[in-house]
XYZ file of C-alpha atoms in Angstrom:
655
model
C 163.786 108.887 107.513
C 164.132 105.593 105.606
C 161.391 103.003 105.106
C 163.182 100.722 107.597
C 163.220 103.458 110.239
C 159.519 104.161 109.775
C 158.518 100.499 110.041
C 157.710 100.519 113.802
C 155.899 103.850 113.473
C 153.925 102.510 110.501
C 152.840 99.471 112.500
C 151.864 101.650 115.469
C 149.901 104.016 113.207
C 148.189 101.066 111.538
C 147.078 99.727 114.939
C 145.916 103.161 116.043
C 143.821 103.568 112.880
C 142.305 100.111 113.369
C 141.392 100.789 116.990
C 140.263 104.401 116.818
C 139.265 105.496 113.310
C 138.779 103.000 110.473
C 138.209 99.789 112.395
C 139.703 96.374 111.799
C 139.796 94.600 108.475
C 137.021 92.335 109.715
C 134.854 95.307 110.693
C 135.211 96.850 107.220
C 134.293 93.507 105.671
C 131.184 93.266 107.872
C 130.132 96.825 107.077
C 130.416 96.189 103.335
C 128.428 92.989 103.696
C 125.697 94.779 105.659
C 125.464 97.467 102.984
C 125.280 94.856 100.224
C 122.543 92.811 101.921
C 120.507 95.895 102.790
C 120.791 97.212 99.226
C 119.826 93.850 97.790
C 116.870 93.202 100.055
C 115.465 96.502 101.217
C 115.243 98.479 97.992
C 114.877 95.948 95.194
C 111.705 97.574 93.927
C 110.186 97.315 90.476
C 110.913 100.926 89.544
C 114.306 101.582 91.176
C 117.460 99.966 92.480
C 119.119 101.279 95.593
C 122.897 101.545 96.067
C 124.722 102.708 99.196
C 127.665 104.592 97.723
C 130.425 106.985 98.762
C 133.047 106.105 101.352
C 130.488 104.545 103.693
C 129.247 102.265 100.917
C 132.861 101.235 100.400
C 133.242 100.299 104.080
C 134.969 103.461 105.266
C 133.141 105.639 107.770
C 134.860 108.904 108.657
C 134.003 111.689 111.062
C 131.738 114.239 109.393
C 130.811 111.944 106.497
C 127.309 111.866 105.092
C 125.264 108.958 103.772
C 125.405 108.734 99.960
C 122.412 106.945 98.463
C 121.958 106.292 94.742
C 118.564 105.513 93.233
C 118.842 103.920 89.791
C 115.646 104.403 87.777
C 114.702 101.032 86.269
C 112.106 102.235 83.799
C 114.741 104.118 81.784
C 117.950 102.865 80.220
C 120.824 104.516 78.373
C 122.545 103.032 75.345
C 125.478 104.243 73.279
C 125.241 102.810 69.771
C 122.734 100.400 68.318
C 120.138 98.904 70.588
C 119.341 95.440 69.265
C 116.843 94.326 71.892
C 114.143 96.421 73.491
C 112.090 95.852 76.601
C 108.588 97.240 76.252
C 108.569 98.181 79.938
C 111.750 100.271 79.619
C 112.146 103.645 77.929
C 115.471 104.360 76.231
C 117.677 107.401 75.710
C 120.761 107.637 73.494
C 124.181 108.939 74.524
C 125.306 111.921 72.462
C 128.876 113.009 73.209
C 129.588 115.417 70.343
C 130.813 118.769 71.650
C 130.652 117.559 75.259
C 133.562 117.447 77.712
C 135.015 113.934 78.280
C 133.283 112.258 81.193
C 129.941 113.844 80.322
C 127.177 113.217 77.821
C 123.789 114.382 76.628
C 120.873 111.970 76.578
C 118.895 112.173 73.355
C 115.243 111.214 73.447
C 114.340 108.930 70.536
C 110.980 108.877 68.784
C 109.092 106.793 71.309
C 105.939 107.076 73.326
C 106.957 108.303 76.775
C 104.874 108.539 79.887
C 103.573 111.954 80.881
C 105.711 111.653 84.009
C 108.909 111.587 81.936
C 107.852 114.050 79.219
C 107.932 116.795 81.821
C 111.712 116.320 82.029
C 112.489 116.757 78.324
C 114.124 119.901 76.990
C 114.404 120.966 73.360
C 117.780 122.039 71.952
C 118.527 122.607 68.228
C 115.320 120.839 67.228
C 116.068 117.720 69.333
C 114.672 116.592 72.648
C 117.017 115.772 75.513
C 116.445 114.365 78.961
C 117.134 117.310 81.278
C 119.339 116.701 84.309
C 118.264 120.007 85.853
C 114.515 119.361 85.487
C 114.822 115.861 86.921
C 116.541 117.124 90.073
C 114.001 119.904 90.434
C 111.107 117.478 90.175
C 112.474 115.066 92.748
C 113.332 117.944 95.077
C 109.663 118.949 95.017
C 108.686 115.364 95.898
C 111.044 115.126 98.887
C 110.692 117.450 101.867
C 113.552 119.477 103.347
C 116.099 119.025 100.571
C 118.512 121.235 98.689
C 120.372 120.612 95.439
C 124.017 119.783 96.055
C 125.831 119.013 92.792
C 124.177 115.921 91.290
C 122.516 115.109 94.618
C 119.549 116.126 96.689
C 120.753 116.722 100.249
C 118.793 117.138 103.445
C 119.264 120.476 105.188
C 121.069 118.834 108.099
C 123.737 117.527 105.717
C 123.272 113.876 106.679
C 121.973 112.452 103.388
C 122.955 112.822 99.748
C 120.404 111.288 97.350
C 121.419 110.892 93.697
C 118.897 109.902 91.025
C 120.723 107.863 88.359
C 120.268 106.203 84.987
C 122.029 103.010 83.916
C 123.809 101.824 80.780
C 124.283 98.061 80.867
C 127.248 98.059 78.479
C 130.718 99.547 78.796
C 131.105 102.854 76.972
C 133.686 103.853 74.361
C 134.943 106.854 76.383
C 136.399 104.381 78.910
C 137.426 101.652 76.468
C 141.188 102.179 76.939
C 140.892 101.386 80.641
C 140.178 97.738 79.788
C 143.684 97.114 78.449
C 145.661 99.966 80.014
C 146.998 98.338 83.163
C 149.755 95.748 82.691
C 150.138 95.285 86.417
C 148.306 92.743 88.551
C 145.843 95.360 89.833
C 143.015 95.302 89.149
C 142.772 91.598 88.403
C 141.091 90.222 85.284
C 138.082 88.985 87.268
C 137.567 92.361 88.937
C 137.729 94.099 85.555
C 135.159 91.702 84.160
C 132.802 92.411 87.057
C 133.154 96.148 86.465
C 132.586 95.791 82.723
C 129.563 93.560 83.286
C 127.849 96.188 85.408
C 128.265 99.026 82.885
C 128.073 102.662 83.995
C 125.692 105.109 85.649
C 124.699 108.681 84.788
C 124.113 111.322 87.433
C 122.232 114.594 86.788
C 124.872 117.302 86.588
C 126.520 119.036 83.646
C 129.798 120.881 83.105
C 129.706 124.070 85.164
C 129.356 127.097 82.918
C 128.546 125.070 79.803
C 125.754 126.545 77.626
C 124.177 123.076 77.674
C 124.772 122.443 81.374
C 121.110 121.682 82.103
C 120.942 118.819 79.572
C 124.344 117.300 80.322
C 124.907 114.267 82.546
C 128.080 113.128 84.243
C 129.187 109.555 83.631
C 129.562 107.811 86.990
C 131.676 104.761 87.750
C 130.524 104.509 91.376
C 129.832 100.783 91.242
C 133.114 100.077 89.466
C 134.966 102.158 92.040
C 133.267 100.141 94.753
C 134.629 96.948 93.178
C 138.114 98.501 93.118
C 137.994 99.701 96.726
C 136.868 96.229 97.814
C 140.115 94.804 96.375
C 142.218 97.143 98.529
C 144.392 95.757 101.250
C 143.603 97.280 104.619
C 146.763 99.373 104.274
C 145.489 100.897 101.035
C 142.253 101.766 102.789
C 144.256 103.316 105.634
C 146.137 105.521 103.161
C 142.851 106.711 101.710
C 141.565 107.409 105.224
C 144.700 109.374 106.146
C 144.382 111.508 103.011
C 140.739 112.211 103.851
C 141.659 113.168 107.413
C 144.370 115.500 106.155
C 141.903 117.100 103.751
C 138.941 117.468 106.119
C 140.750 118.274 109.358
C 143.676 120.343 108.079
C 143.589 121.565 104.460
C 139.935 122.673 104.330
C 140.311 124.611 107.575
C 142.051 127.285 105.494
C 139.240 129.430 104.085
C 140.998 129.904 100.729
C 141.324 126.108 100.263
C 137.898 125.082 101.525
C 136.265 124.182 98.189
C 139.275 123.317 96.023
C 139.835 119.641 96.791
C 137.407 116.797 97.434
C 137.607 113.165 98.494
C 137.034 111.970 94.938
C 140.354 113.489 93.832
C 142.117 111.620 96.640
C 140.453 108.346 95.679
C 141.527 108.885 92.069
C 145.155 109.370 93.163
C 145.022 106.124 95.178
C 143.661 104.287 92.110
C 146.489 105.495 89.860
C 149.182 104.617 92.392
C 147.582 101.208 93.054
C 147.832 100.493 89.353
C 151.533 101.415 89.371
C 152.672 99.488 92.483
C 152.547 95.758 93.206
C 149.988 94.782 95.835
C 152.779 93.375 98.025
C 153.891 96.955 98.819
C 150.630 97.769 100.575
C 151.189 96.213 103.994
C 151.043 97.621 107.549
C 154.795 98.108 108.008
C 154.806 100.306 104.865
C 151.854 102.484 105.822
C 153.836 105.721 106.235
C 155.910 105.371 103.001
C 152.733 104.486 101.065
C 150.872 107.453 102.548
C 153.735 109.825 101.745
C 153.837 108.562 98.171
C 150.118 109.406 97.826
C 150.570 112.796 99.481
C 153.501 113.683 97.203
C 151.338 112.735 94.196
C 148.652 115.099 95.449
C 151.196 117.929 95.686
C 152.434 117.110 92.168
C 148.859 117.142 90.820
C 148.222 120.601 92.270
C 151.607 121.882 91.026
C 150.730 120.990 87.458
C 146.933 121.420 87.757
C 146.418 117.860 86.547
C 144.237 115.163 88.074
C 143.205 112.705 85.378
C 140.001 110.739 85.805
C 140.903 107.100 86.451
C 138.533 105.605 83.861
C 138.536 108.517 81.382
C 141.999 110.170 81.495
C 140.942 112.697 78.854
C 138.928 114.302 81.653
C 141.309 116.475 83.687
C 139.268 117.103 86.814
C 141.494 120.039 87.846
C 140.797 121.904 84.607
C 139.239 125.305 85.304
C 139.244 124.444 89.018
C 142.759 124.371 90.514
C 144.277 127.480 88.981
C 145.267 131.100 89.599
C 145.700 132.593 93.050
C 143.671 129.812 94.685
C 146.143 127.233 93.371
C 149.098 129.237 94.715
C 147.567 129.424 98.195
C 146.747 125.711 98.172
C 150.285 124.853 97.054
C 151.758 126.973 99.821
C 149.712 125.075 102.406
C 150.630 121.705 100.885
C 154.340 122.578 100.831
C 154.149 123.553 104.490
C 152.449 120.288 105.409
C 154.921 118.311 103.316
C 157.822 119.883 105.225
C 156.597 118.017 108.329
C 156.744 114.676 106.508
C 154.337 112.023 107.792
C 153.856 114.084 110.987
C 151.584 116.457 109.052
C 148.714 114.121 109.971
C 149.205 114.995 113.644
C 147.638 118.414 112.972
C 144.324 116.514 112.975
C 142.828 116.140 116.446
C 141.815 112.618 115.439
C 145.496 111.692 115.434
C 146.977 114.254 117.819
C 147.314 111.695 120.643
C 148.776 108.994 118.401
C 152.193 109.204 120.077
C 150.689 108.122 123.397
C 149.777 104.742 121.920
C 153.066 104.024 120.143
C 154.544 101.944 122.944
C 151.545 99.635 123.206
C 152.626 96.851 120.891
C 150.590 94.014 122.355
C 146.846 94.069 121.862
C 144.622 91.397 123.375
C 142.489 89.590 120.738
C 139.278 90.330 122.656
C 140.053 94.066 122.426
C 139.820 93.968 118.642
C 136.597 91.976 118.907
C 135.137 94.511 121.341
C 136.019 97.360 118.982
C 134.262 95.523 116.150
C 131.139 95.432 118.335
C 131.402 98.996 119.623
C 132.033 100.700 116.304
C 128.767 99.712 114.575
C 126.820 100.530 117.752
C 128.219 104.065 117.620
C 128.009 104.431 113.844
C 125.599 107.238 113.016
C 125.744 106.398 109.300
C 124.898 102.738 109.889
C 122.070 103.862 112.157
C 120.763 106.205 109.449
C 121.164 103.607 106.700
C 119.325 100.925 108.672
C 116.631 103.399 109.650
C 115.843 104.084 105.979
C 115.012 100.440 105.274
C 111.641 100.053 103.615
C 109.007 97.630 104.789
C 108.864 93.951 103.961
C 106.631 92.701 101.172
C 105.941 89.339 99.574
C 108.672 89.620 96.930
C 111.314 90.760 99.395
C 110.276 88.073 101.860
C 110.648 85.380 99.183
C 114.002 86.797 98.151
C 115.253 86.880 101.733
C 114.068 83.346 102.473
C 115.743 82.092 99.282
C 119.039 83.691 100.329
C 118.790 82.243 103.831
C 118.033 78.730 102.579
C 120.385 78.615 99.586
C 123.475 80.451 100.886
C 126.418 78.491 102.245
C 127.708 81.617 103.956
C 126.474 81.742 107.560
C 127.193 85.496 107.784
C 124.870 86.120 104.830
C 122.154 83.961 106.367
C 122.236 85.927 109.612
C 122.335 89.280 107.825
C 119.294 88.501 105.664
C 117.486 87.283 108.777
C 118.461 90.490 110.586
C 117.150 92.832 107.884
C 113.987 90.818 107.301
C 113.352 91.022 111.040
C 114.046 94.754 111.091
C 111.554 95.331 108.283
C 108.929 92.972 109.685
C 107.410 95.372 112.207
C 107.009 98.066 109.561
C 105.138 95.668 107.287
C 102.946 94.435 110.134
C 102.013 98.012 111.053
C 100.688 98.680 107.549
C 97.733 96.238 107.787
C 95.296 97.737 110.315
C 93.703 95.397 112.816
C 90.560 97.525 112.978
C 89.966 97.774 109.233
C 86.629 96.836 107.705
C 86.209 93.103 108.133
C 84.496 90.546 105.962
C 83.469 88.341 108.854
C 85.290 86.294 111.467
C 87.105 84.129 108.910
C 88.684 87.168 107.255
C 89.599 88.612 110.671
C 91.237 85.337 111.682
C 93.327 85.228 108.490
C 94.458 88.830 108.821
C 95.346 88.433 112.494
C 97.273 85.256 111.735
C 99.180 87.000 108.928
C 100.099 89.916 111.197
C 101.151 87.532 113.947
C 103.409 85.567 111.566
C 105.060 88.780 110.389
C 105.627 89.964 113.952
C 107.187 86.620 114.858
C 109.752 87.331 112.116
C 110.462 90.620 113.891
C 112.228 89.153 116.944
C 115.634 88.470 115.348
C 117.268 91.920 115.113
C 117.552 92.648 118.828
C 116.695 91.185 122.216
C 113.646 93.248 123.191
C 111.895 95.551 120.687
C 110.540 92.757 118.471
C 108.920 91.056 121.460
C 107.379 94.330 122.619
C 105.897 94.895 119.164
C 104.320 91.456 119.473
C 102.988 92.458 122.916
C 101.433 95.537 121.269
C 99.573 93.232 118.904
C 98.027 91.341 121.818
C 97.237 94.560 123.677
C 95.421 95.975 120.641
C 93.618 92.622 120.304
C 92.492 93.008 123.932
C 94.433 89.872 124.920
C 95.964 91.566 127.946
C 97.180 88.486 129.813
C 99.177 87.286 126.789
C 100.606 90.773 126.362
C 101.683 90.839 130.016
C 103.536 87.517 129.712
C 105.515 88.808 126.710
C 106.205 92.167 128.399
C 107.553 90.408 131.491
C 109.852 88.316 129.299
C 111.017 91.435 127.418
C 111.720 93.492 130.529
C 113.656 90.609 132.070
C 116.116 90.945 129.194
C 116.910 94.561 130.136
C 119.838 93.573 132.339
C 122.943 95.737 132.938
C 125.260 93.825 130.573
C 123.059 94.489 127.542
C 124.058 96.898 124.771
C 122.351 99.846 123.106
C 123.275 102.287 120.346
C 125.482 105.307 121.125
C 126.277 104.006 124.590
C 129.314 104.384 126.841
C 130.678 100.955 127.672
C 131.125 100.041 131.336
C 133.397 97.419 132.881
C 130.568 94.904 132.934
C 130.211 95.224 129.153
C 133.915 94.697 128.541
C 133.965 91.696 130.886
C 130.896 90.191 129.231
C 132.283 90.576 125.711
C 135.514 88.843 126.791
C 133.540 85.612 127.289
C 134.288 82.909 124.724
C 130.570 82.675 124.001
C 130.726 86.032 122.217
C 134.117 85.643 120.543
C 133.025 83.446 117.640
C 129.600 84.741 116.690
C 128.692 87.333 114.095
C 127.725 90.875 115.001
C 124.040 90.363 114.141
C 123.927 87.167 116.204
C 125.330 89.165 119.092
C 122.703 91.901 118.598
C 119.940 89.294 118.781
C 121.225 88.277 122.220
C 122.600 91.542 123.606
C 121.130 94.609 121.875
C 118.206 96.579 123.269
C 117.009 98.705 120.373
C 114.410 101.454 120.416
C 110.778 100.960 119.376
C 109.803 102.472 116.044
C 106.143 103.072 115.166
C 105.228 104.250 111.692
C 102.930 107.177 110.951
C 99.352 106.264 111.921
C 100.493 102.796 113.007
C 97.656 100.539 114.181
C 100.002 98.683 116.544
C 100.663 101.696 118.727
C 98.283 102.081 121.702
C 95.448 104.575 121.235
C 96.933 106.649 124.046
C 99.921 107.402 121.774
C 98.092 108.065 118.496
C 98.995 111.746 118.688
C 102.683 110.744 118.521
C 102.304 109.132 115.067
C 100.099 111.724 113.395
C 102.955 113.503 111.607
C 105.584 110.819 111.157
C 107.431 107.868 112.651
C 107.772 107.723 116.422
C 110.796 106.289 118.237
C 110.843 105.553 121.937
C 113.133 103.683 124.334
C 112.069 100.055 124.604
C 112.184 99.861 128.388
C 110.044 103.000 128.750
C 107.530 101.596 126.285
C 107.599 98.197 128.011
C 106.575 99.592 131.407
C 104.039 101.916 129.767
C 102.405 98.993 127.936
C 102.489 96.912 131.108
C 100.639 99.655 132.969
C 98.044 99.915 130.182
C 97.347 96.184 130.383
C 96.903 96.289 134.159
C 94.722 99.372 133.825
C 92.441 97.524 131.401
C 92.307 94.605 133.858
C 91.506 96.996 136.746
C 94.655 95.986 138.635
C 95.133 99.215 140.605
C 98.069 98.084 142.746
C 100.014 96.786 139.724
C 99.396 100.107 137.958
C 101.006 101.952 140.867
C 103.949 99.532 140.841
C 104.468 100.172 137.110
C 104.283 103.933 137.685
C 106.944 103.879 140.403
C 109.252 101.634 138.353
C 108.827 103.873 135.306
C 109.716 106.935 137.381
C 112.902 105.209 138.555
C 113.828 104.136 135.008
C 113.461 107.718 133.777
C 115.303 109.345 136.671
C 118.209 106.885 136.288
C 118.053 107.057 132.461
C 118.175 103.281 132.553
C 118.465 102.003 128.963
C 117.228 105.335 127.634
C 119.241 106.294 124.560
C 121.786 109.069 124.979
C 119.669 111.690 123.256
C 117.532 114.536 124.555
C 114.668 113.442 122.291
C 114.443 109.990 123.891
C 114.707 111.504 127.383
C 112.053 114.061 126.514
C 109.726 111.355 125.159
C 110.144 109.384 128.378
C 108.714 112.317 130.359
C 105.884 112.612 127.835
C 105.034 108.946 128.458
C 105.149 109.567 132.203
C 102.760 112.500 131.778
C 100.322 110.316 129.817
C 100.475 107.705 132.591
C 99.578 110.330 135.199
C 96.659 111.464 133.016
C 95.397 107.881 132.717
C 95.570 107.508 136.509
C 93.751 110.826 137.009
C 96.661 112.877 138.416
C 96.519 115.892 136.088
C 98.876 118.088 138.106
C 101.663 115.484 137.989
C 100.909 115.013 134.300
C 101.339 118.737 133.722
C 104.682 118.705 135.561
C 105.920 115.764 133.470
C 104.896 117.429 130.188
C 106.640 120.637 131.279
C 109.786 118.646 132.114
C 109.621 117.112 128.638
C 109.310 120.534 126.993
C 112.221 121.851 129.038
C 114.412 119.071 127.596
C 113.099 119.396 124.026
C 111.271 122.711 123.428
C 110.841 122.204 119.658
C 107.082 121.717 119.254
C 107.579 119.858 115.950
C 109.571 117.181 117.808
C 107.661 117.096 121.076
C 103.954 116.356 121.452
C 104.069 117.490 125.092
C 103.683 121.052 123.803
C 100.361 120.109 122.221
C 99.290 118.082 125.255
C 99.931 121.034 127.561
C 97.922 123.296 125.250
C 94.999 120.857 125.353
C 95.177 120.654 129.143
C 95.199 124.443 129.457
C 92.167 124.760 127.187
C 90.021 122.572 129.443
């Protein structure tokens, strides 16, 4: 089939990928921008820099992907040759590449005074001291619960996070010096190269497998440079990368013998090499299938000859001692079989198995693309996880965020910084207890005013939860009437057209999002108007009502906003001795729970709703109904570590 014959199929496949898998070009741009703002604002600490990496950090979220997070230690720095300027607050290690495989290095500890914290990670070899990659991982694994070592990363046991502790070299290294002048094509551009060179390189804690010095070797990482390169891709290039990943994850790795032979990094490397060879004008939607097949054929070639050269350091053949022997023969056999189907090999993936059904749908309404751009982040587990790891706001981050909001000419950036500052605001406000030891009324007034100001910053990331956190402040301050006014306003926003994470869209949502009002605003502006997010209380939060203190004894507590709103409303009326209003709140709460109205599509949130209902019955003196509600909660979520109803039932039975 010629390139001309595949043109309509390429365009159809491109549309299908935009609508169902990768998202539109605008969505990818927004995701990258969100990652960049979150990295810049949320984790710019004095001792570490945070980088969202991997495919998700590059704007590509795929089924089954995890969240790759890199922590760059600021108090240490790597250098290669002569260090002319030293920072007294930074401790330095020297690259030593003699007798080390290309792409790796040892980090020699110079004669300096090091902190006791770092000395524990040194290892002696041939009379010299080296910074040990193995010891560093082991130490951080002990400091983080529920993790396992996975290559250079620490991974949670559920396989959702990969944390990599990294070191930084601010200058470009000699091992990759030829890359600067190698490409005579237009890609990557001069400016992109300069940005990559300016950043330098990273070092991740893993050595060459089987090396006698494996524990003191570090792999040189170009993650940030690769991010720059991916960001220059046309959307078609990104689609090719996505198709290769789908073929690998959904088809090739399903063969037991091929499961651990290939990885996404090899595929990305192949795309880089081909991008350097071809003009950018080739990478357009009508050429998607020919471009994909070119990449797939290169993969087959690489396996045939057991050669996959590192893009920045070609002396490092990543297939060496990996793709060989009987395993290589089996892999080749599978690749040959897939290649015999041509581009249709991708249809073996169930993500693309119904692609043919969409081929005749050439016309797509503009609002459909816009709706997809809204839906995809709402259903993005990785974005949810990434946003949920944001640290609390502090003075430095607040100043930085305000500076970006005031000085930036980019309205999208302004809204994003406002969004993340709002998201972090409630966490910061929860860290300064209202009932701490006071130094008189003046001190109490100042602290209350500070908390109130922070909570007022917390109303810009969704339509409801920020207001309810403010209502919690007034409830804890015994200002029940003020709390009730805010609760009423919050609950009034819980109307059927509103959005929530991991939801199934109804006709009313599609009709609402077709309105011109929502066509020209950014995603975070839309969330401020339309999103009903859950409530999140930190461990031992002072803002959470005393009746829920048990829920925050062992960690953060998340609860549906509408459930919390009616619960808090009932508490206020109870304190005001409004018996009839308490009964009204109880009946409404029962209806909300039975209808699962704005309760997130998760058994944990449904289970917590019944726990709240049980607490309400206890407050109103109906212990038998409380017991039934707690039992219903346990039936939904029996894990005692996730459900306080187990403990509440035990306490009731002991009375």
